[in-house]
PDB file of C-alpha atoms and ligand atoms in Angstrom:
ATOM      1  CA  MET A  11      28.014  -8.971   5.730  1.00 67.00           C
ATOM      2  CA  THR A  12      24.349  -9.767   6.223  1.00 87.00           C
ATOM      3  CA  SER A  13      22.863 -11.520   3.190  1.00 96.00           C
ATOM      4  CA  LEU A  14      19.742 -10.273   1.427  1.00 98.00           C
ATOM      5  CA  ALA A  15      17.951 -13.448   2.577  1.00 98.00           C
ATOM      6  CA  GLU A  16      18.838 -12.685   6.206  1.00 98.00           C
ATOM      7  CA  LEU A  17      17.561  -9.128   5.820  1.00 98.00           C
ATOM      8  CA  ALA A  18      14.342 -10.517   4.306  1.00 98.00           C
ATOM      9  CA  THR A  19      13.935 -12.724   7.385  1.00 98.00           C
ATOM     10  CA  ILE A  20      14.379  -9.703   9.660  1.00 98.00           C
ATOM     11  CA  VAL A  21      11.677  -7.605   7.933  1.00 98.00           C
ATOM     12  CA  ASP A  22       9.328 -10.575   7.539  1.00 98.00           C
ATOM     13  CA  GLU A  23       9.609 -11.488  11.243  1.00 98.00           C
ATOM     14  CA  ALA A  24       9.075  -7.875  12.283  1.00 98.00           C
ATOM     15  CA  ALA A  25       5.860  -7.863  10.219  1.00 98.00           C
ATOM     16  CA  SER A  26       4.580 -11.171  11.535  1.00 97.00           C
ATOM     17  CA  THR A  27       5.408 -10.484  15.201  1.00 98.00           C
ATOM     18  CA  ALA A  28       4.562  -6.720  15.115  1.00 98.00           C
ATOM     19  CA  ILE A  29       7.816  -5.935  16.908  1.00 98.00           C
ATOM     20  CA  ALA A  30       9.576  -2.818  15.596  1.00 98.00           C
ATOM     21  CA  ILE A  31      13.119  -3.037  14.234  1.00 98.00           C
ATOM     22  CA  PRO A  32      15.856  -0.451  13.643  1.00 98.00           C
ATOM     23  CA  GLN A  33      16.180   0.869  10.099  1.00 98.00           C
ATOM     24  CA  LEU A  34      18.308  -1.427   7.918  1.00 98.00           C
ATOM     25  CA  THR A  35      20.230   1.615   6.667  1.00 98.00           C
ATOM     26  CA  GLU A  36      21.413   2.318  10.226  1.00 98.00           C
ATOM     27  CA  SER A  37      23.790  -0.646  10.016  1.00 96.00           C
ATOM     28  CA  LEU A  38      23.935  -0.750   6.188  1.00 97.00           C
ATOM     29  CA  PRO A  39      24.118   2.890   5.041  1.00 97.00           C
ATOM     30  CA  GLY A  40      25.042   1.799   1.514  1.00 97.00           C
ATOM     31  CA  LEU A  41      21.978  -0.425   0.998  1.00 98.00           C
ATOM     32  CA  SER A  42      20.779   0.203  -2.577  1.00 98.00           C
ATOM     33  CA  VAL A  43      17.168   0.525  -3.678  1.00 98.00           C
ATOM     34  CA  GLU A  44      17.769  -2.389  -6.048  1.00 98.00           C
ATOM     35  CA  ASP A  45      18.872  -4.622  -3.155  1.00 98.00           C
ATOM     36  CA  ALA A  46      15.906  -3.345  -1.136  1.00 98.00           C
ATOM     37  CA  TYR A  47      13.505  -4.605  -3.836  1.00 98.00           C
ATOM     38  CA  ALA A  48      15.356  -7.944  -3.794  1.00 98.00           C
ATOM     39  CA  ILE A  49      14.844  -8.114   0.007  1.00 98.00           C
ATOM     40  CA  GLN A  50      11.146  -7.320  -0.505  1.00 98.00           C
ATOM     41  CA  ALA A  51      10.815 -10.137  -3.072  1.00 98.00           C
ATOM     42  CA  LEU A  52      12.557 -12.597  -0.725  1.00 98.00           C
ATOM     43  CA  SER A  53      10.342 -11.607   2.207  1.00 98.00           C
ATOM     44  CA  LEU A  54       7.248 -12.142   0.044  1.00 98.00           C
ATOM     45  CA  ALA A  55       8.586 -15.554  -0.973  1.00 98.00           C
ATOM     46  CA  ARG A  56       8.589 -16.417   2.753  1.00 98.00           C
ATOM     47  CA  ARG A  57       4.926 -15.373   2.996  1.00 98.00           C
ATOM     48  CA  ARG A  58       4.048 -17.474  -0.047  1.00 98.00           C
ATOM     49  CA  ALA A  59       5.869 -20.438   1.494  1.00 98.00           C
ATOM     50  CA  ARG A  60       3.484 -20.060   4.463  1.00 98.00           C
ATOM     51  CA  GLY A  61       0.511 -20.320   2.086  1.00 98.00           C
ATOM     52  CA  GLU A  62      -0.275 -16.672   1.291  1.00 98.00           C
ATOM     53  CA  ARG A  63      -1.315 -15.992  -2.277  1.00 98.00           C
ATOM     54  CA  ARG A  64      -0.609 -13.166  -4.678  1.00 98.00           C
ATOM     55  CA  ALA A  65      -3.339 -10.502  -4.607  1.00 98.00           C
ATOM     56  CA  GLY A  66      -1.700  -7.688  -6.591  1.00 98.00           C
ATOM     57  CA  TYR A  67       0.365  -4.587  -5.907  1.00 98.00           C
ATOM     58  CA  LYS A  68       0.322  -1.370  -3.919  1.00 98.00           C
ATOM     59  CA  MET A  69       1.736   1.895  -5.126  1.00 98.00           C
ATOM     60  CA  GLY A  70       3.147   4.311  -2.579  1.00 98.00           C
ATOM     61  CA  LEU A  71       4.126   7.956  -2.351  1.00 98.00           C
ATOM     62  CA  THR A  72       2.048   8.880  -5.391  1.00 98.00           C
ATOM     63  CA  SER A  73       0.775  12.084  -3.753  1.00 98.00           C
ATOM     64  CA  ARG A  74       2.582  15.126  -2.369  1.00 97.00           C
ATOM     65  CA  ALA A  75       0.768  14.759   0.984  1.00 97.00           C
ATOM     66  CA  LYS A  76       2.208  11.275   1.424  1.00 98.00           C
ATOM     67  CA  MET A  77       5.729  12.222   0.300  1.00 97.00           C
ATOM     68  CA  GLN A  78       5.775  15.119   2.780  1.00 97.00           C
ATOM     69  CA  GLN A  79       4.453  12.997   5.649  1.00 97.00           C
ATOM     70  CA  VAL A  80       7.250  10.425   5.438  1.00 97.00           C
ATOM     71  CA  GLY A  81      10.035  12.564   3.966  1.00 97.00           C
ATOM     72  CA  VAL A  82      10.665  10.301   0.959  1.00 96.00           C
ATOM     73  CA  SER A  83       9.846  11.657  -2.496  1.00 95.00           C
ATOM     74  CA  GLU A  84      10.004   8.762  -4.893  1.00 97.00           C
ATOM     75  CA  ILE A  85       7.202   6.503  -6.095  1.00 98.00           C
ATOM     76  CA  ILE A  86       7.552   3.064  -4.509  1.00 98.00           C
ATOM     77  CA  TRP A  87       5.634  -0.194  -4.805  1.00 98.00           C
ATOM     78  CA  GLY A  88       4.953  -3.309  -2.827  1.00 98.00           C
ATOM     79  CA  ARG A  89       3.234  -6.647  -3.158  1.00 98.00           C
ATOM     80  CA  LEU A  90      -0.195  -7.584  -1.797  1.00 98.00           C
ATOM     81  CA  THR A  91      -1.248 -11.029  -0.623  1.00 98.00           C
ATOM     82  CA  ASP A  92      -4.688 -12.439   0.158  1.00 98.00           C
ATOM     83  CA  ALA A  93      -3.814 -12.427   3.882  1.00 98.00           C
ATOM     84  CA  MET A  94      -3.587  -8.613   3.795  1.00 98.00           C
ATOM     85  CA  ARG A  95      -7.143  -8.211   2.540  1.00 98.00           C
ATOM     86  CA  LEU A  96      -9.445  -7.042   5.346  1.00 98.00           C
ATOM     87  CA  ILE A  97     -13.200  -7.364   5.467  1.00 96.00           C
ATOM     88  CA  GLU A  98     -14.959  -4.096   4.678  1.00 95.00           C
ATOM     89  CA  GLY A  99     -17.204  -3.137   7.601  1.00 93.00           C
ATOM     90  CA  GLY A 100     -15.347  -5.471   9.975  1.00 92.00           C
ATOM     91  CA  ASP A 101     -12.895  -5.072  12.836  1.00 97.00           C
ATOM     92  CA  LEU A 102      -9.213  -4.241  12.607  1.00 98.00           C
ATOM     93  CA  VAL A 103      -7.208  -5.818  15.441  1.00 98.00           C
ATOM     94  CA  ARG A 104      -4.783  -3.122  16.614  1.00 98.00           C
ATOM     95  CA  SER A 105      -2.443  -5.576  18.418  1.00 97.00           C
ATOM     96  CA  ARG A 106      -1.488  -7.229  15.113  1.00 98.00           C
ATOM     97  CA  TYR A 107       0.395  -4.098  14.066  1.00 98.00           C
ATOM     98  CA  VAL A 108       3.276  -1.980  15.331  1.00 98.00           C
ATOM     99  CA  HIS A 109       1.766   1.488  14.752  1.00 98.00           C
ATOM    100  CA  PRO A 110      -0.901   1.238  12.045  1.00 98.00           C
ATOM    101  CA  ARG A 111      -2.176   4.174  10.001  1.00 98.00           C
ATOM    102  CA  VAL A 112      -5.014   4.396   7.507  1.00 98.00           C
ATOM    103  CA  GLU A 113      -5.147   6.273   4.214  1.00 98.00           C
ATOM    104  CA  PRO A 114      -7.802   6.710   1.507  1.00 98.00           C
ATOM    105  CA  GLU A 115      -6.978   5.119  -1.848  1.00 98.00           C
ATOM    106  CA  ILE A 116      -8.506   4.065  -5.158  1.00 98.00           C
ATOM    107  CA  ALA A 117      -8.268   0.364  -6.081  1.00 98.00           C
ATOM    108  CA  TYR A 118      -8.207  -1.094  -9.570  1.00 98.00           C
ATOM    109  CA  ILE A 119      -8.768  -4.708 -10.509  1.00 98.00           C
ATOM    110  CA  ILE A 120      -6.975  -5.841 -13.638  1.00 98.00           C
ATOM    111  CA  GLY A 121      -8.842  -7.604 -16.455  1.00 98.00           C
ATOM    112  CA  LYS A 122      -6.051  -8.001 -19.033  1.00 98.00           C
ATOM    113  CA  PRO A 123      -2.269  -8.320 -18.589  1.00 98.00           C
ATOM    114  CA  LEU A 124      -0.481  -4.978 -18.430  1.00 98.00           C
ATOM    115  CA  GLU A 125       3.268  -4.726 -18.762  1.00 97.00           C
ATOM    116  CA  GLY A 126       6.020  -2.163 -19.146  1.00 98.00           C
ATOM    117  CA  ASP A 127       5.627   1.228 -20.802  1.00 98.00           C
ATOM    118  CA  VAL A 128       1.929   1.819 -21.402  1.00 98.00           C
ATOM    119  CA  SER A 129      -0.216   4.900 -22.002  1.00 98.00           C
ATOM    120  CA  ALA A 130      -3.024   5.951 -19.672  1.00 98.00           C
ATOM    121  CA  ALA A 131      -5.512   4.767 -22.333  1.00 98.00           C
ATOM    122  CA  GLU A 132      -3.837   1.343 -22.502  1.00 98.00           C
ATOM    123  CA  ALA A 133      -3.833   1.107 -18.708  1.00 98.00           C
ATOM    124  CA  LEU A 134      -7.530   1.990 -18.556  1.00 98.00           C
ATOM    125  CA  ALA A 135      -8.306  -0.619 -21.222  1.00 98.00           C
ATOM    126  CA  ALA A 136      -6.740  -3.279 -18.953  1.00 98.00           C
ATOM    127  CA  VAL A 137      -8.920  -2.301 -15.969  1.00 98.00           C
ATOM    128  CA  GLU A 138     -11.834  -4.568 -15.100  1.00 98.00           C
ATOM    129  CA  ALA A 139     -13.307  -2.371 -12.346  1.00 99.00           C
ATOM    130  CA  VAL A 140     -12.482   0.423  -9.920  1.00 98.00           C
ATOM    131  CA  ALA A 141     -13.393   0.810  -6.244  1.00 98.00           C
ATOM    132  CA  PRO A 142     -13.097   3.092  -3.234  1.00 98.00           C
ATOM    133  CA  ALA A 143     -10.476   1.701  -0.864  1.00 98.00           C
ATOM    134  CA  MET A 144      -8.408   2.254   2.250  1.00 98.00           C
ATOM    135  CA  GLU A 145      -4.942   0.980   2.969  1.00 98.00           C
ATOM    136  CA  ILE A 146      -3.556   0.082   6.396  1.00 98.00           C
ATOM    137  CA  ILE A 147       0.126   0.891   6.428  1.00 98.00           C
ATOM    138  CA  ASP A 148       2.411  -0.185   9.249  1.00 98.00           C
ATOM    139  CA  SER A 149       6.085   0.563   8.994  1.00 98.00           C
ATOM    140  CA  ARG A 150       8.029  -2.083  10.846  1.00 98.00           C
ATOM    141  CA  TYR A 151      10.669   0.526  11.697  1.00 98.00           C
ATOM    142  CA  ARG A 152      10.791   2.288  15.061  1.00 98.00           C
ATOM    143  CA  ASP A 153       8.901   5.578  15.205  1.00 98.00           C
ATOM    144  CA  PHE A 154       7.615   5.036  11.608  1.00 98.00           C
ATOM    145  CA  LYS A 155      10.918   6.538  10.377  1.00 98.00           C
ATOM    146  CA  PHE A 156      12.801   5.257   7.349  1.00 98.00           C
ATOM    147  CA  ALA A 157      14.889   6.071   4.293  1.00 98.00           C
ATOM    148  CA  LEU A 158      13.898   4.952   0.767  1.00 98.00           C
ATOM    149  CA  PRO A 159      15.731   1.558   0.848  1.00 98.00           C
ATOM    150  CA  ASP A 160      14.267   0.760   4.290  1.00 98.00           C
ATOM    151  CA  VAL A 161      10.655   1.275   3.285  1.00 98.00           C
ATOM    152  CA  VAL A 162      11.096  -0.605  -0.003  1.00 98.00           C
ATOM    153  CA  ALA A 163      12.619  -3.619   1.818  1.00 98.00           C
ATOM    154  CA  ASP A 164       9.664  -3.478   4.243  1.00 98.00           C
ATOM    155  CA  ASN A 165       7.208  -4.078   1.373  1.00 98.00           C
ATOM    156  CA  SER A 166       6.493  -0.337   1.279  1.00 98.00           C
ATOM    157  CA  SER A 167       4.760  -0.506   4.710  1.00 98.00           C
ATOM    158  CA  SER A 168       1.999  -2.669   3.222  1.00 97.00           C
ATOM    159  CA  SER A 169      -0.040  -4.444   5.880  1.00 97.00           C
ATOM    160  CA  GLY A 170      -3.716  -4.446   4.999  1.00 98.00           C
ATOM    161  CA  PHE A 171      -6.282  -3.167   2.519  1.00 98.00           C
ATOM    162  CA  TYR A 172     -10.015  -2.612   2.348  1.00 98.00           C
ATOM    163  CA  VAL A 173     -11.877  -2.499  -0.943  1.00 98.00           C
ATOM    164  CA  GLY A 174     -15.446  -1.179  -1.257  1.00 98.00           C
ATOM    165  CA  SER A 175     -17.961  -1.897  -4.023  1.00 98.00           C
ATOM    166  CA  TRP A 176     -16.556  -2.298  -7.506  1.00 98.00           C
ATOM    167  CA  ALA A 177     -17.742   0.218 -10.113  1.00 98.00           C
ATOM    168  CA  LYS A 178     -17.451   0.056 -13.902  1.00 98.00           C
ATOM    169  CA  ALA A 179     -13.959   0.659 -15.294  1.00 98.00           C
ATOM    170  CA  SER A 180     -15.420   3.576 -17.265  1.00 97.00           C
ATOM    171  CA  THR A 181     -16.294   5.463 -14.042  1.00 98.00           C
ATOM    172  CA  ASP A 182     -14.433   8.779 -14.080  1.00 98.00           C
ATOM    173  CA  VAL A 183     -12.242   8.741 -10.952  1.00 98.00           C
ATOM    174  CA  ALA A 184      -9.868  11.535 -12.015  1.00 98.00           C
ATOM    175  CA  ASN A 185     -11.072  14.111  -9.491  1.00 98.00           C
ATOM    176  CA  LEU A 186     -13.406  12.739  -6.825  1.00 98.00           C
ATOM    177  CA  GLY A 187     -13.919  14.355  -3.437  1.00 98.00           C
ATOM    178  CA  ILE A 188     -12.775  12.190  -0.498  1.00 98.00           C
ATOM    179  CA  VAL A 189     -13.645  12.631   3.191  1.00 98.00           C
ATOM    180  CA  MET A 190     -12.059  10.322   5.774  1.00 98.00           C
ATOM    181  CA  GLU A 191     -13.856  10.422   9.124  1.00 98.00           C
ATOM    182  CA  VAL A 192     -12.987   8.987  12.524  1.00 98.00           C
ATOM    183  CA  ASP A 193     -15.978   8.713  14.854  1.00 98.00           C
ATOM    184  CA  GLY A 194     -17.916  11.030  12.557  1.00 98.00           C
ATOM    185  CA  ARG A 195     -15.278  13.764  12.596  1.00 98.00           C
ATOM    186  CA  PRO A 196     -13.451  14.541   9.321  1.00 98.00           C
ATOM    187  CA  VAL A 197      -9.716  13.874   9.760  1.00 98.00           C
ATOM    188  CA  GLN A 198      -8.621  14.117   6.115  1.00 98.00           C
ATOM    189  CA  ILE A 199     -10.322  15.810   3.190  1.00 98.00           C
ATOM    190  CA  GLY A 200      -8.944  15.536  -0.315  1.00 98.00           C
ATOM    191  CA  SER A 201      -9.397  14.511  -3.912  1.00 98.00           C
ATOM    192  CA  SER A 202      -8.388  11.508  -5.986  1.00 98.00           C
ATOM    193  CA  ALA A 203      -6.633  14.052  -8.239  1.00 98.00           C
ATOM    194  CA  ALA A 204      -3.946  14.285  -5.531  1.00 98.00           C
ATOM    195  CA  ILE A 205      -2.792  10.858  -6.786  1.00 98.00           C
ATOM    196  CA  LEU A 206      -0.451  11.941  -9.595  1.00 98.00           C
ATOM    197  CA  GLY A 207      -3.139  14.274 -11.000  1.00 98.00           C
ATOM    198  CA  ASN A 208      -5.246  11.210 -11.892  1.00 98.00           C
ATOM    199  CA  PRO A 209      -5.032   7.758 -10.234  1.00 98.00           C
ATOM    200  CA  ILE A 210      -4.775   6.033 -13.631  1.00 98.00           C
ATOM    201  CA  ARG A 211      -1.207   7.408 -13.770  1.00 98.00           C
ATOM    202  CA  SER A 212      -0.448   5.272 -10.735  1.00 98.00           C
ATOM    203  CA  LEU A 213      -1.465   2.208 -12.744  1.00 98.00           C
ATOM    204  CA  VAL A 214       0.777   3.360 -15.609  1.00 98.00           C
ATOM    205  CA  SER A 215       3.659   3.622 -13.079  1.00 98.00           C
ATOM    206  CA  ALA A 216       2.805   0.221 -11.621  1.00 98.00           C
ATOM    207  CA  ALA A 217       3.088  -1.473 -15.034  1.00 98.00           C
ATOM    208  CA  ARG A 218       6.436   0.192 -15.670  1.00 98.00           C
ATOM    209  CA  LEU A 219       7.968  -0.333 -12.217  1.00 98.00           C
ATOM    210  CA  VAL A 220       7.010  -3.981 -11.683  1.00 98.00           C
ATOM    211  CA  ALA A 221       8.418  -4.754 -15.135  1.00 98.00           C
ATOM    212  CA  ARG A 222      11.854  -3.817 -13.724  1.00 96.00           C
ATOM    213  CA  ALA A 223      11.434  -6.797 -11.402  1.00 96.00           C
ATOM    214  CA  GLY A 224      10.422  -9.001 -14.363  1.00 97.00           C
ATOM    215  CA  GLU A 225       6.742  -8.966 -13.355  1.00 98.00           C
ATOM    216  CA  ARG A 226       3.512  -7.749 -14.939  1.00 98.00           C
ATOM    217  CA  LEU A 227       0.004  -6.896 -13.778  1.00 98.00           C
ATOM    218  CA  GLU A 228      -2.095 -10.016 -14.208  1.00 98.00           C
ATOM    219  CA  PRO A 229      -5.858 -10.477 -14.549  1.00 98.00           C
ATOM    220  CA  GLY A 230      -7.334 -10.590 -11.035  1.00 98.00           C
ATOM    221  CA  ASP A 231      -4.591  -8.437  -9.506  1.00 99.00           C
ATOM    222  CA  ILE A 232      -5.734  -5.569  -7.300  1.00 98.00           C
ATOM    223  CA  VAL A 233      -3.640  -2.426  -7.611  1.00 99.00           C
ATOM    224  CA  MET A 234      -3.855   0.159  -4.839  1.00 99.00           C
ATOM    225  CA  ALA A 235      -3.114   3.581  -6.368  1.00 98.00           C
ATOM    226  CA  GLY A 236      -1.585   5.180  -3.245  1.00 98.00           C
ATOM    227  CA  GLY A 237      -2.825   7.474  -0.500  1.00 98.00           C
ATOM    228  CA  ALA A 238      -4.667  10.600  -1.659  1.00 98.00           C
ATOM    229  CA  THR A 239      -4.051  12.320   1.702  1.00 98.00           C
ATOM    230  CA  ALA A 240      -1.658  11.927   4.617  1.00 98.00           C
ATOM    231  CA  ALA A 241      -2.267   8.782   6.687  1.00 98.00           C
ATOM    232  CA  TYR A 242      -4.044   8.851  10.061  1.00 98.00           C
ATOM    233  CA  PRO A 243      -2.951   6.869  13.169  1.00 98.00           C
ATOM    234  CA  LEU A 244      -5.264   4.128  14.471  1.00 98.00           C
ATOM    235  CA  THR A 245      -6.188   3.366  18.102  1.00 98.00           C
ATOM    236  CA  PRO A 246      -8.740   0.922  19.541  1.00 98.00           C
ATOM    237  CA  GLY A 247     -12.298   2.215  19.737  1.00 98.00           C
ATOM    238  CA  GLN A 248     -12.205   4.247  16.525  1.00 98.00           C
ATOM    239  CA  TYR A 249     -14.778   3.897  13.757  1.00 98.00           C
ATOM    240  CA  VAL A 250     -13.212   4.876  10.449  1.00 98.00           C
ATOM    241  CA  ARG A 251     -15.321   5.699   7.421  1.00 98.00           C
ATOM    242  CA  THR A 252     -14.205   7.210   4.134  1.00 98.00           C
ATOM    243  CA  THR A 253     -16.669   8.541   1.589  1.00 98.00           C
ATOM    244  CA  PHE A 254     -15.686   8.858  -2.062  1.00 98.00           C
ATOM    245  CA  GLN A 255     -17.786  11.038  -4.358  1.00 98.00           C
ATOM    246  CA  SER A 256     -19.672   8.769  -6.866  1.00 97.00           C
ATOM    247  CA  LEU A 257     -18.010   5.560  -5.575  1.00 98.00           C
ATOM    248  CA  GLY A 258     -19.509   5.216  -2.081  1.00 98.00           C
ATOM    249  CA  ALA A 259     -17.983   4.569   1.317  1.00 98.00           C
ATOM    250  CA  VAL A 260     -15.593   2.125   2.991  1.00 98.00           C
ATOM    251  CA  ALA A 261     -15.589   1.587   6.762  1.00 98.00           C
ATOM    252  CA  PHE A 262     -14.130  -0.461   9.607  1.00 98.00           C
ATOM    253  CA  SER A 263     -13.796  -0.396  13.409  1.00 98.00           C
ATOM    254  CA  VAL A 264     -10.581  -0.665  15.408  1.00 98.00           C
ATOM    255  CA  VAL A 265     -10.509  -3.124  18.323  1.00 98.00           C
ATOM    256  CA  ALA A 266      -7.700  -3.846  20.792  1.00 97.00           C
TER     257      ALA A 266
HETATM  258  C1  OOG B 321       5.063   4.219   2.832  1.00 62.11           C
HETATM  259  C2  OOG B 321       3.957   3.641   1.996  1.00 62.11           C
HETATM  260  C3  OOG B 321       3.259   4.705   1.196  1.00 62.11           C
HETATM  261  C4  OOG B 321       1.112   5.354   0.007  1.00 62.11           C
HETATM  262  O1  OOG B 321      -0.046   5.084  -0.288  1.00 62.11           O
HETATM  263  O2  OOG B 321       1.645   6.428  -0.305  1.00 62.11           O
HETATM  264  C5  OOG B 321       1.885   4.353   0.773  1.00 62.11           C
HETATM  265  C6  OOG B 321       4.529   4.774   4.132  1.00 62.11           C
HETATM  266  O3  OOG B 321       3.886   5.817   4.129  1.00 62.11           O
HETATM  267  O4  OOG B 321       4.798   4.153   5.172  1.00 62.11           O
HETATM  268  O5  OOG B 321       1.347   3.317   1.031  1.00 62.11           O
HETATM  269 MG1   MG B 322      -0.837   3.419   0.617  1.00 62.11          MG
END
């Protein structure tokens, strides 16, 4: 029997070395989602022991496009650290990842604690500001293939995030047009409404789901609402820019 701590070491080392691993469920077909979240927490504890600091949470598989792309249809979540935050407008170093993809998201920053079962109005009242964002996801599993417990253990593929300019919490982000371009060519076109009908519902889910792990959304936490479209693969030389109606754009370049 491999312990949860050993499994956490395996996923954490795969993330830090960018060397792909087989799915955990290949050798442990009975791995539960509950144990997978415990592995995720233990792998994050290793990151914190190396000096990384809590930055918030990411929600995943909150849109149909994302669920279809990876073949898993349950909302998942992961933890963000300051080391995952990337500089908007800067360079993304491709060699730090196994097979990175980018997806357009909406980011919230929390102003007041938010915990457990809350309404959309209560969630919105806890928001300090909202911003256009992009997430870099990088499954540590070979061929970007996984089952639900695998992806959860792997911190829900979380590897980096870009946040654009913060806008007032009262900004209506329910149904904003989104165009993600690579080298000036649109590669994904969508709407923020693809995120559970309204991205605020992702925040409602975040409050409820992290409470199961005994946690709550704290002031200063960033919450990534989940990809509004399918993710797009990254290769060196690309310039990626996503424009969000009323919120502005977020961009970065990919280098080797
Ligand atoms: C899982 C993570 C999903 C999102 O925004 O839906 C996610 C994956 O696609 O690898 O980050
Ligand atoms: Mg995402």
